[in-house]
Short mmCIF file of C-alpha atoms in Angstrom, two decimals:
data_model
loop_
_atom_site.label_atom_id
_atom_site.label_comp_id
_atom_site.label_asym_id
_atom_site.label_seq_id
_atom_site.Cartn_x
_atom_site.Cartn_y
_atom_site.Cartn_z
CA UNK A 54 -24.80 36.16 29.12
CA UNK A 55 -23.02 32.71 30.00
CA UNK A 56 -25.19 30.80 28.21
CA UNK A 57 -25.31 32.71 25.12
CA UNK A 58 -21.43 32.57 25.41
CA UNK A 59 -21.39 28.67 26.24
CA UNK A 60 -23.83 28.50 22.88
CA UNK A 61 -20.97 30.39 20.91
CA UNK A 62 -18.64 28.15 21.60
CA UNK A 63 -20.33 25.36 20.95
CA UNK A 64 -21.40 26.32 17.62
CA UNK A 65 -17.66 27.41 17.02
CA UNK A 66 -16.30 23.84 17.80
CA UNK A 67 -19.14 22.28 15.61
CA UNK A 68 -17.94 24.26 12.67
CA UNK A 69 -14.59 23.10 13.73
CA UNK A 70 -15.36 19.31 13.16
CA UNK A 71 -17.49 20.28 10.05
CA UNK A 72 -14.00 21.51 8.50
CA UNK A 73 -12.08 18.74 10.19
CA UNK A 74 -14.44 16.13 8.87
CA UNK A 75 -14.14 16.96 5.57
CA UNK A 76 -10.19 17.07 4.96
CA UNK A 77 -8.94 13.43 5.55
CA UNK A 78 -6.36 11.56 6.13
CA UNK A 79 -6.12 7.96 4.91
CA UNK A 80 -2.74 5.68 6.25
CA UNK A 81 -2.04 3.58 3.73
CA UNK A 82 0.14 0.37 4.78
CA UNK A 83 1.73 -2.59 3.69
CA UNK A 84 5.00 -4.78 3.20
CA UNK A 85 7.88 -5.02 0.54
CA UNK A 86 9.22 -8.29 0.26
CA UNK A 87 12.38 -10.31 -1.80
CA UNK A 88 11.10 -12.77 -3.84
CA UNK A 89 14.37 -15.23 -4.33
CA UNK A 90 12.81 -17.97 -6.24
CA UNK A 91 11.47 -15.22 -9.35
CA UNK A 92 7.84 -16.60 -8.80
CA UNK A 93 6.33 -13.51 -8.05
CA UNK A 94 4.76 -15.04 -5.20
CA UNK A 95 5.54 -15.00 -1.75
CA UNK A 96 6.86 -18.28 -1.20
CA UNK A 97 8.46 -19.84 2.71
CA UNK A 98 11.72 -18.57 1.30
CA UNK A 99 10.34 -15.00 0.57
CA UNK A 100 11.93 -12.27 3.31
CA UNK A 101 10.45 -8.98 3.97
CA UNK A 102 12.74 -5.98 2.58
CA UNK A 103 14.10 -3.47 4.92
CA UNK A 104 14.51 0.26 3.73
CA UNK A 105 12.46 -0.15 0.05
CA UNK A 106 11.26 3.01 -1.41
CA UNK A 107 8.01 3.33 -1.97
CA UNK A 108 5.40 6.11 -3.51
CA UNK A 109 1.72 6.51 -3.38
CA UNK A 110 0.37 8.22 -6.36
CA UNK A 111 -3.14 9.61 -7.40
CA UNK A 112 -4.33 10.28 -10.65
CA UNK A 113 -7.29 11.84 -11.43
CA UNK A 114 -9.63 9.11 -13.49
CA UNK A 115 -10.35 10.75 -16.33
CA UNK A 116 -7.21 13.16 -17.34
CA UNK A 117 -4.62 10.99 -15.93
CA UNK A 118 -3.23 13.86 -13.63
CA UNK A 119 -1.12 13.43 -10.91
CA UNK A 120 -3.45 14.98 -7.86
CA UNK A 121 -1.43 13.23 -4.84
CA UNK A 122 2.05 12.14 -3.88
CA UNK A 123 3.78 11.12 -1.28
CA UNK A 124 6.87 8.90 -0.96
CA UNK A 125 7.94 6.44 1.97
CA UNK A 126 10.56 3.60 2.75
CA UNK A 127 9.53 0.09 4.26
CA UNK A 128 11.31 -0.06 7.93
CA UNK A 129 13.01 -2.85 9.84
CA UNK A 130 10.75 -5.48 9.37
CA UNK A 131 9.59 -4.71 5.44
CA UNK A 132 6.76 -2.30 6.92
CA UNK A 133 5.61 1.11 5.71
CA UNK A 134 2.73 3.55 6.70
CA UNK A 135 2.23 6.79 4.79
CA UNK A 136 -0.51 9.42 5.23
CA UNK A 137 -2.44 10.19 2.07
CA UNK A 138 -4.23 13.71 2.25
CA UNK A 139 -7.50 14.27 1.10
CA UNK A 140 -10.42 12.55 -0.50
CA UNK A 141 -9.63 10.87 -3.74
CA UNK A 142 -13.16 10.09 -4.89
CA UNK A 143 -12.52 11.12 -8.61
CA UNK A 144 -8.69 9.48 -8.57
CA UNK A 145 -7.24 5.92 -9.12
CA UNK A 146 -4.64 5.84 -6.22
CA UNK A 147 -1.91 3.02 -6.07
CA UNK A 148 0.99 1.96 -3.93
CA UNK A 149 4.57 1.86 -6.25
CA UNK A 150 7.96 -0.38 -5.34
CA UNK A 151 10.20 1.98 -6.43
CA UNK A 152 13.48 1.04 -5.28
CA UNK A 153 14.93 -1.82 -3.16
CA UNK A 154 17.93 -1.22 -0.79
CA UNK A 155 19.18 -4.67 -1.46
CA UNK A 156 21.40 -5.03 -4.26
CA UNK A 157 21.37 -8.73 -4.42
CA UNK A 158 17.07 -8.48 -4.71
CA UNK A 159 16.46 -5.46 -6.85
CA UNK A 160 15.05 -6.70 -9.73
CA UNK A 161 11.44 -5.42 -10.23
CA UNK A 162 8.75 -7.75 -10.50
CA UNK A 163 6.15 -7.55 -13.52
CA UNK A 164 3.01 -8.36 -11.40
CA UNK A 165 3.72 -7.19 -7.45
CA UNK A 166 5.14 -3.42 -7.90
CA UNK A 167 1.49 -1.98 -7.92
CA UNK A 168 -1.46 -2.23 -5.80
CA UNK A 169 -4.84 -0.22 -6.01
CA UNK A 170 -6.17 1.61 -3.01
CA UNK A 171 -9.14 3.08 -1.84
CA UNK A 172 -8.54 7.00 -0.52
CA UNK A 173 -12.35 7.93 -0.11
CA UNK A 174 -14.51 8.25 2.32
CA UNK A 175 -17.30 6.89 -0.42
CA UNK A 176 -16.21 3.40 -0.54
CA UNK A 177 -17.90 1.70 2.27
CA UNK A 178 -14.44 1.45 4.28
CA UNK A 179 -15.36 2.66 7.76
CA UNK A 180 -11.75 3.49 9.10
CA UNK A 181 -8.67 5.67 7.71
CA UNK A 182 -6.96 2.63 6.76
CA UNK A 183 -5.92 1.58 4.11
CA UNK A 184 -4.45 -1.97 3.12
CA UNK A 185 -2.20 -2.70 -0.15
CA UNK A 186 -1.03 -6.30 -1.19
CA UNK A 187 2.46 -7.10 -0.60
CA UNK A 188 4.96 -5.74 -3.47
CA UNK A 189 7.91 -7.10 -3.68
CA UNK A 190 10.94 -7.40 -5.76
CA UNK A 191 12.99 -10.75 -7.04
CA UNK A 192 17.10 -11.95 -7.08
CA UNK A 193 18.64 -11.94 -10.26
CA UNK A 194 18.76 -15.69 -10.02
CA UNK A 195 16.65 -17.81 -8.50
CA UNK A 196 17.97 -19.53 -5.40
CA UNK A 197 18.65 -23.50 -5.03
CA UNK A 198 16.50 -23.89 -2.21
CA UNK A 199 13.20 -23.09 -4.71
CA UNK A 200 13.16 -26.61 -6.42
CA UNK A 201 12.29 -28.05 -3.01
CA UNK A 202 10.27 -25.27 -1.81
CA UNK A 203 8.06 -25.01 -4.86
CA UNK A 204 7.89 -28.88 -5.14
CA UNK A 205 6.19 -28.64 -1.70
CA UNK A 206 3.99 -26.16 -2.91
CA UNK A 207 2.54 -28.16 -5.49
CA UNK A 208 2.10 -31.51 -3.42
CA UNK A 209 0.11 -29.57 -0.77
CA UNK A 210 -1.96 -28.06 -3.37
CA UNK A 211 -2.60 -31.47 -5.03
CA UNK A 212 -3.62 -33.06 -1.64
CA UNK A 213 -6.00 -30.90 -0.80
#
């Protein structure tokens, strides 16, 4: 009788991680920054932007409908981590600067306030994590400093 019992609950936790196994959980991470010299680049001058809003959306590939959402905010050190739920085989998911909690960098860039993600198990990835490029927004002006700092930039490119 303890054996057939011991076999019962072994069978029960199986099915357990069956079900467990198949709803995932992808934590999807990455940095805001404050682009001051309106390159849309990160740049030595760049600085990482504490408290940015941020939203991870999923849309399914071919009717465009939203299937996933969640929002988030970058902490201390530009930073965020959000969970996304479930596997997004069928959906284009992407990472969205929405706001910046700096007023003097809140100007949205045209090429860093979206990055592509993976959230599916079917993509070769072996872990739940999930890596977007830096997004970032720029200063209304660009700052002094740049001249020098981009003129550095392109001397190191041309000696190498």
């Amino acid at each position: 009788m303890a054996k057939a019992g011991c076999l019962v609950a072994v069978l029960c936790i199986l099915a357990f991680a069956t079900v467990a196994r198949s709803y995932e959980v992808f934590k999807v991470e990455g940095d805001v920054y404050c682009d001051p010299c309106r390159v849309q680049f990160q740049t030595p001058l760049s600085t990482k932007l504490s408290g940015a809003g941020i939203k991870v959306e999923c849309r399914n590939i071919e009717t465009k409908a939203l299937t996933f959402l969640v929002n988030g905010t970058t902490d201390g050190q530009g930073h965020y981590v959000v969970e996304v739920v479930g596997d997004h085989e069928d959906d284009t998911c992407e990472v969205v600067a929405v706001t910046s909690a700096d007023a003097a960098c809140n100007v949205p860039m045209d090429d860093m306030t979206v990055s592509r993600i993976e959230c599916t198990t079917n993509s070769g990835i072996q872990t739940e994590a999930r890596y977007a490029n830096p997004l970032g927004f720029m200063t209304k002006h660009a700052s002094p400093q740049c001249l020098s700092v981009l003129q550095d930039l392109l001397i190191d490119q041309i000696d190498d």
